[in-house]
């Protein structure tokens, strides 16, 4: 299917207050941090024991630039900065939480470019441990052996020290160009959650690069954990694999099962673990870089179905699950794909796929390049799930008789996962490259809080300055959040 680009000047502005009769005064805040941007997605956790969840997000300047605000913690009450932690490059992963110091405050694991992997004290942002400390003898930007960390996963305590351990992917040489096809192989690494000691390192079986955050799950509900991971990228062929966690711990994953081929590209966005065929065993649903949405049987590893757009579409986003099509209980999936390979993406296509058979039931073009993933909530309390999505757009304006074009970003709603997109709030100046919105209730008042992050620069797409992190509160029930943040509840990518 070849999809024409559309003009979305007809977007309808709405306010969720319209859905409620009683007066409502939103408790909003906005924090601006100059000289920094973000490719990370915000998560919420109470760090100062005031009963209100706070916000943790990774920050970054332009690539290969040290910054003071590489990890940022904001007070959920008013958006003020609790603490920041510096780093030598961009922190691009999302956080995972565990109380390492046993002070009753969750601590933070988070990763990024140039081999950044931190365990941070949640009370003050101080480093508990890190993978590679700054060392003048290492060339963090040009050494092809120094790769990147993404979003980690907690796994059971391997070395019996009373603290859960950490699994993460290590891969992607950031100085590689589109013509550099001989790239260093990626690996899956296991770290001691308490000390950062490397417990295992297993190179991926096809010898390719890896950017995909691995997902851990017991498919047979027997406690035997397996790992789904991806290899390859925009220009490197790869695959989607399944392997027992114990094989990673034994540092040999050569017998990993290939679930799907990358068809000349790879798998970058993490897979979603969800029961598609309703047999009681969760399946694997994933977007491949080459523009496919694939569902794989979790019991047999066989293909359930696939949806592929014609022409050239790439994606870096996760699919969002919800009951959008028909009257069955089979989950359906909303996904976004970019027309043309990065960095030459022309526009973004949004799709809704019937989870029963993989059929494309809705498609729309909206916005320019972005790789923030969609989230799901019943916004209008009508029993139907809706899609909320961050997009980037080009905004035209006439100033003093001169036609000018600016970059803007929006939050849009697809009611029931399809139809005419609705604009949730006024267009914001700047871009959101890859920060998935967070749906939450910070202060437990039952009202929906939406946390977004974007870079307030209307002229440069990759400016990495003037980071805006803001909270918008709406008179909508927070109890109807179905898939509220990047990689879902607890960052496990498992839909429950």
mmCIF file with all atom_site columns, N, CA and C in Angstrom, residues 272-308:
data_model
loop_
_atom_site.group_PDB
_atom_site.id
_atom_site.type_symbol
_atom_site.label_atom_id
_atom_site.label_alt_id
_atom_site.label_comp_id
_atom_site.label_asym_id
_atom_site.label_entity_id
_atom_site.label_seq_id
_atom_site.pdbx_PDB_ins_code
_atom_site.Cartn_x
_atom_site.Cartn_y
_atom_site.Cartn_z
_atom_site.occupancy
_atom_site.B_iso_or_equiv
_atom_site.pdbx_formal_charge
_atom_site.auth_seq_id
_atom_site.auth_comp_id
_atom_site.auth_asym_id
_atom_site.auth_atom_id
_atom_site.pdbx_PDB_model_num
ATOM 1   N N  . UNK A 1 272 ? 7.228  -6.697  22.345 1.00 0.00 ? 272 UNK A N  1
ATOM 2   C CA . UNK A 1 272 ? 6.133  -6.699  23.297 1.00 0.00 ? 272 UNK A CA 1
ATOM 3   C C  . UNK A 1 272 ? 5.752  -8.144  23.581 1.00 0.00 ? 272 UNK A C  1
ATOM 4   N N  . UNK A 1 273 ? 5.602  -8.492  24.858 1.00 0.00 ? 273 UNK A N  1
ATOM 5   C CA . UNK A 1 273 ? 5.245  -9.847  25.264 1.00 0.00 ? 273 UNK A CA 1
ATOM 6   C C  . UNK A 1 273 ? 3.776  -9.834  25.682 1.00 0.00 ? 273 UNK A C  1
ATOM 7   N N  . UNK A 1 274 ? 2.918  -10.529 24.914 1.00 0.00 ? 274 UNK A N  1
ATOM 8   C CA . UNK A 1 274 ? 1.476  -10.426 25.104 1.00 0.00 ? 274 UNK A CA 1
ATOM 9   C C  . UNK A 1 274 ? 0.798  -11.660 24.502 1.00 0.00 ? 274 UNK A C  1
ATOM 10  N N  . UNK A 1 275 ? -0.266 -12.109 25.120 1.00 0.00 ? 275 UNK A N  1
ATOM 11  C CA . UNK A 1 275 ? -0.996 -13.280 24.619 1.00 0.00 ? 275 UNK A CA 1
ATOM 12  C C  . UNK A 1 275 ? -1.919 -12.850 23.473 1.00 0.00 ? 275 UNK A C  1
ATOM 13  N N  . UNK A 1 276 ? -1.524 -13.173 22.245 1.00 0.00 ? 276 UNK A N  1
ATOM 14  C CA . UNK A 1 276 ? -2.287 -12.777 21.064 1.00 0.00 ? 276 UNK A CA 1
ATOM 15  C C  . UNK A 1 276 ? -3.378 -13.783 20.738 1.00 0.00 ? 276 UNK A C  1
ATOM 16  N N  . UNK A 1 277 ? -3.070 -15.079 20.824 1.00 0.00 ? 277 UNK A N  1
ATOM 17  C CA . UNK A 1 277 ? -4.043 -16.109 20.428 1.00 0.00 ? 277 UNK A CA 1
ATOM 18  C C  . UNK A 1 277 ? -4.866 -16.649 21.593 1.00 0.00 ? 277 UNK A C  1
ATOM 19  N N  . UNK A 1 278 ? -4.704 -16.046 22.765 1.00 0.00 ? 278 UNK A N  1
ATOM 20  C CA . UNK A 1 278 ? -5.523 -16.361 23.946 1.00 0.00 ? 278 UNK A CA 1
ATOM 21  C C  . UNK A 1 278 ? -5.440 -17.827 24.354 1.00 0.00 ? 278 UNK A C  1
ATOM 22  N N  . UNK A 1 279 ? -4.223 -18.406 24.252 1.00 0.00 ? 279 UNK A N  1
ATOM 23  C CA . UNK A 1 279 ? -4.036 -19.790 24.684 1.00 0.00 ? 279 UNK A CA 1
ATOM 24  C C  . UNK A 1 279 ? -3.415 -19.875 26.070 1.00 0.00 ? 279 UNK A C  1
ATOM 25  N N  . UNK A 1 280 ? -3.273 -18.728 26.747 1.00 0.00 ? 280 UNK A N  1
ATOM 26  C CA . UNK A 1 280 ? -2.706 -18.706 28.094 1.00 0.00 ? 280 UNK A CA 1
ATOM 27  C C  . UNK A 1 280 ? -1.206 -18.580 28.125 1.00 0.00 ? 280 UNK A C  1
ATOM 28  N N  . UNK A 1 281 ? -0.556 -18.612 26.961 1.00 0.00 ? 281 UNK A N  1
ATOM 29  C CA . UNK A 1 281 ? 0.897  -18.447 26.874 1.00 0.00 ? 281 UNK A CA 1
ATOM 30  C C  . UNK A 1 281 ? 1.188  -17.187 26.072 1.00 0.00 ? 281 UNK A C  1
ATOM 31  N N  . UNK A 1 282 ? 2.007  -16.324 26.626 1.00 0.00 ? 282 UNK A N  1
ATOM 32  C CA . UNK A 1 282 ? 2.255  -15.054 25.964 1.00 0.00 ? 282 UNK A CA 1
ATOM 33  C C  . UNK A 1 282 ? 3.073  -15.250 24.684 1.00 0.00 ? 282 UNK A C  1
ATOM 34  N N  . UNK A 1 283 ? 2.806  -14.382 23.728 1.00 0.00 ? 283 UNK A N  1
ATOM 35  C CA . UNK A 1 283 ? 3.461  -14.413 22.433 1.00 0.00 ? 283 UNK A CA 1
ATOM 36  C C  . UNK A 1 283 ? 4.378  -13.201 22.299 1.00 0.00 ? 283 UNK A C  1
ATOM 37  N N  . UNK A 1 284 ? 5.065  -13.080 21.172 1.00 0.00 ? 284 UNK A N  1
ATOM 38  C CA . UNK A 1 284 ? 6.011  -11.991 20.924 1.00 0.00 ? 284 UNK A CA 1
ATOM 39  C C  . UNK A 1 284 ? 5.494  -11.168 19.757 1.00 0.00 ? 284 UNK A C  1
ATOM 40  N N  . UNK A 1 285 ? 5.311  -9.864  19.976 1.00 0.00 ? 285 UNK A N  1
ATOM 41  C CA . UNK A 1 285 ? 4.899  -8.942  18.919 1.00 0.00 ? 285 UNK A CA 1
ATOM 42  C C  . UNK A 1 285 ? 5.969  -7.864  18.808 1.00 0.00 ? 285 UNK A C  1
ATOM 43  N N  . UNK A 1 286 ? 6.439  -7.617  17.588 1.00 0.00 ? 286 UNK A N  1
ATOM 44  C CA . UNK A 1 286 ? 7.591  -6.730  17.429 1.00 0.00 ? 286 UNK A CA 1
ATOM 45  C C  . UNK A 1 286 ? 7.514  -5.994  16.103 1.00 0.00 ? 286 UNK A C  1
ATOM 46  N N  . UNK A 1 287 ? 8.025  -4.768  16.086 1.00 0.00 ? 287 UNK A N  1
ATOM 47  C CA . UNK A 1 287 ? 8.234  -4.026  14.845 1.00 0.00 ? 287 UNK A CA 1
ATOM 48  C C  . UNK A 1 287 ? 9.659  -4.260  14.369 1.00 0.00 ? 287 UNK A C  1
ATOM 49  N N  . UNK A 1 288 ? 9.835  -4.608  13.111 1.00 0.00 ? 288 UNK A N  1
ATOM 50  C CA . UNK A 1 288 ? 11.173 -4.713  12.537 1.00 0.00 ? 288 UNK A CA 1
ATOM 51  C C  . UNK A 1 288 ? 11.514 -3.398  11.851 1.00 0.00 ? 288 UNK A C  1
ATOM 52  N N  . UNK A 1 289 ? 12.815 -3.108  11.741 1.00 0.00 ? 289 UNK A N  1
ATOM 53  C CA . UNK A 1 289 ? 13.227 -1.831  11.165 1.00 0.00 ? 289 UNK A CA 1
ATOM 54  C C  . UNK A 1 289 ? 12.697 -1.664  9.749  1.00 0.00 ? 289 UNK A C  1
ATOM 55  N N  . UNK A 1 290 ? 12.529 -2.762  9.010  1.00 0.00 ? 290 UNK A N  1
ATOM 56  C CA . UNK A 1 290 ? 12.121 -2.660  7.609  1.00 0.00 ? 290 UNK A CA 1
ATOM 57  C C  . UNK A 1 290 ? 10.610 -2.485  7.426  1.00 0.00 ? 290 UNK A C  1
ATOM 58  N N  . UNK A 1 291 ? 9.885  -2.160  8.475  1.00 0.00 ? 291 UNK A N  1
ATOM 59  C CA . UNK A 1 291 ? 8.482  -1.793  8.320  1.00 0.00 ? 291 UNK A CA 1
ATOM 60  C C  . UNK A 1 291 ? 7.488  -2.914  8.458  1.00 0.00 ? 291 UNK A C  1
ATOM 61  N N  . UNK A 1 292 ? 7.826  -3.969  9.202  1.00 0.00 ? 292 UNK A N  1
ATOM 62  C CA . UNK A 1 292 ? 6.878  -5.052  9.462  1.00 0.00 ? 292 UNK A CA 1
ATOM 63  C C  . UNK A 1 292 ? 6.421  -5.030  10.919 1.00 0.00 ? 292 UNK A C  1
ATOM 64  N N  . UNK A 1 293 ? 5.198  -5.459  11.137 1.00 0.00 ? 293 UNK A N  1
ATOM 65  C CA . UNK A 1 293 ? 4.698  -5.790  12.466 1.00 0.00 ? 293 UNK A CA 1
ATOM 66  C C  . UNK A 1 293 ? 4.492  -7.292  12.483 1.00 0.00 ? 293 UNK A C  1
ATOM 67  N N  . UNK A 1 294 ? 5.169  -7.995  13.401 1.00 0.00 ? 294 UNK A N  1
ATOM 68  C CA . UNK A 1 294 ? 5.228  -9.448  13.389 1.00 0.00 ? 294 UNK A CA 1
ATOM 69  C C  . UNK A 1 294 ? 4.701  -9.991  14.711 1.00 0.00 ? 294 UNK A C  1
ATOM 70  N N  . UNK A 1 295 ? 3.874  -11.033 14.644 1.00 0.00 ? 295 UNK A N  1
ATOM 71  C CA . UNK A 1 295 ? 3.409  -11.742 15.836 1.00 0.00 ? 295 UNK A CA 1
ATOM 72  C C  . UNK A 1 295 ? 3.899  -13.179 15.769 1.00 0.00 ? 295 UNK A C  1
ATOM 73  N N  . UNK A 1 296 ? 4.570  -13.643 16.841 1.00 0.00 ? 296 UNK A N  1
ATOM 74  C CA . UNK A 1 296 ? 5.190  -14.969 16.885 1.00 0.00 ? 296 UNK A CA 1
ATOM 75  C C  . UNK A 1 296 ? 4.630  -15.749 18.066 1.00 0.00 ? 296 UNK A C  1
ATOM 76  N N  . UNK A 1 297 ? 4.235  -16.987 17.819 1.00 0.00 ? 297 UNK A N  1
ATOM 77  C CA . UNK A 1 297 ? 3.651  -17.840 18.848 1.00 0.00 ? 297 UNK A CA 1
ATOM 78  C C  . UNK A 1 297 ? 4.672  -18.131 19.947 1.00 0.00 ? 297 UNK A C  1
ATOM 79  N N  . UNK A 1 298 ? 4.293  -17.853 21.193 1.00 0.00 ? 298 UNK A N  1
ATOM 80  C CA . UNK A 1 298 ? 5.215  -18.037 22.303 1.00 0.00 ? 298 UNK A CA 1
ATOM 81  C C  . UNK A 1 298 ? 5.450  -19.477 22.685 1.00 0.00 ? 298 UNK A C  1
ATOM 82  N N  . UNK A 1 299 ? 4.579  -20.388 22.226 1.00 0.00 ? 299 UNK A N  1
ATOM 83  C CA . UNK A 1 299 ? 4.732  -21.806 22.523 1.00 0.00 ? 299 UNK A CA 1
ATOM 84  C C  . UNK A 1 299 ? 5.557  -22.525 21.454 1.00 0.00 ? 299 UNK A C  1
ATOM 85  N N  . UNK A 1 300 ? 5.273  -22.230 20.184 1.00 0.00 ? 300 UNK A N  1
ATOM 86  C CA . UNK A 1 300 ? 5.878  -22.986 19.083 1.00 0.00 ? 300 UNK A CA 1
ATOM 87  C C  . UNK A 1 300 ? 6.931  -22.220 18.306 1.00 0.00 ? 300 UNK A C  1
ATOM 88  N N  . UNK A 1 301 ? 7.049  -20.912 18.544 1.00 0.00 ? 301 UNK A N  1
ATOM 89  C CA . UNK A 1 301 ? 7.955  -20.027 17.792 1.00 0.00 ? 301 UNK A CA 1
ATOM 90  C C  . UNK A 1 301 ? 7.531  -19.838 16.338 1.00 0.00 ? 301 UNK A C  1
ATOM 91  N N  . UNK A 1 302 ? 6.344  -20.291 15.967 1.00 0.00 ? 302 UNK A N  1
ATOM 92  C CA . UNK A 1 302 ? 5.867  -20.147 14.594 1.00 0.00 ? 302 UNK A CA 1
ATOM 93  C C  . UNK A 1 302 ? 5.256  -18.758 14.401 1.00 0.00 ? 302 UNK A C  1
ATOM 94  N N  . UNK A 1 303 ? 5.205  -18.326 13.150 1.00 0.00 ? 303 UNK A N  1
ATOM 95  C CA . UNK A 1 303 ? 4.630  -17.033 12.811 1.00 0.00 ? 303 UNK A CA 1
ATOM 96  C C  . UNK A 1 303 ? 3.113  -17.099 12.921 1.00 0.00 ? 303 UNK A C  1
ATOM 97  N N  . UNK A 1 304 ? 2.534  -16.215 13.727 1.00 0.00 ? 304 UNK A N  1
ATOM 98  C CA . UNK A 1 304 ? 1.081  -16.114 13.798 1.00 0.00 ? 304 UNK A CA 1
ATOM 99  C C  . UNK A 1 304 ? 0.555  -15.294 12.625 1.00 0.00 ? 304 UNK A C  1
ATOM 100 N N  . UNK A 1 305 ? 1.161  -14.149 12.399 1.00 0.00 ? 305 UNK A N  1
ATOM 101 C CA . UNK A 1 305 ? 0.821  -13.288 11.264 1.00 0.00 ? 305 UNK A CA 1
ATOM 102 C C  . UNK A 1 305 ? 1.858  -12.179 11.153 1.00 0.00 ? 305 UNK A C  1
ATOM 103 N N  . UNK A 1 306 ? 1.852  -11.493 10.038 1.00 0.00 ? 306 UNK A N  1
ATOM 104 C CA . UNK A 1 306 ? 2.680  -10.299 9.879  1.00 0.00 ? 306 UNK A CA 1
ATOM 105 C C  . UNK A 1 306 ? 1.929  -9.273  9.042  1.00 0.00 ? 306 UNK A C  1
ATOM 106 N N  . UNK A 1 307 ? 2.212  -8.012  9.282  1.00 0.00 ? 307 UNK A N  1
ATOM 107 C CA . UNK A 1 307 ? 1.697  -6.915  8.479  1.00 0.00 ? 307 UNK A CA 1
ATOM 108 C C  . UNK A 1 307 ? 2.907  -6.154  7.953  1.00 0.00 ? 307 UNK A C  1
ATOM 109 N N  . UNK A 1 308 ? 2.943  -5.928  6.667  1.00 0.00 ? 308 UNK A N  1
ATOM 110 C CA . UNK A 1 308 ? 4.049  -5.166  6.086  1.00 0.00 ? 308 UNK A CA 1
ATOM 111 C C  . UNK A 1 308 ? 3.504  -4.131  5.120  1.00 0.00 ? 308 UNK A C  1
#
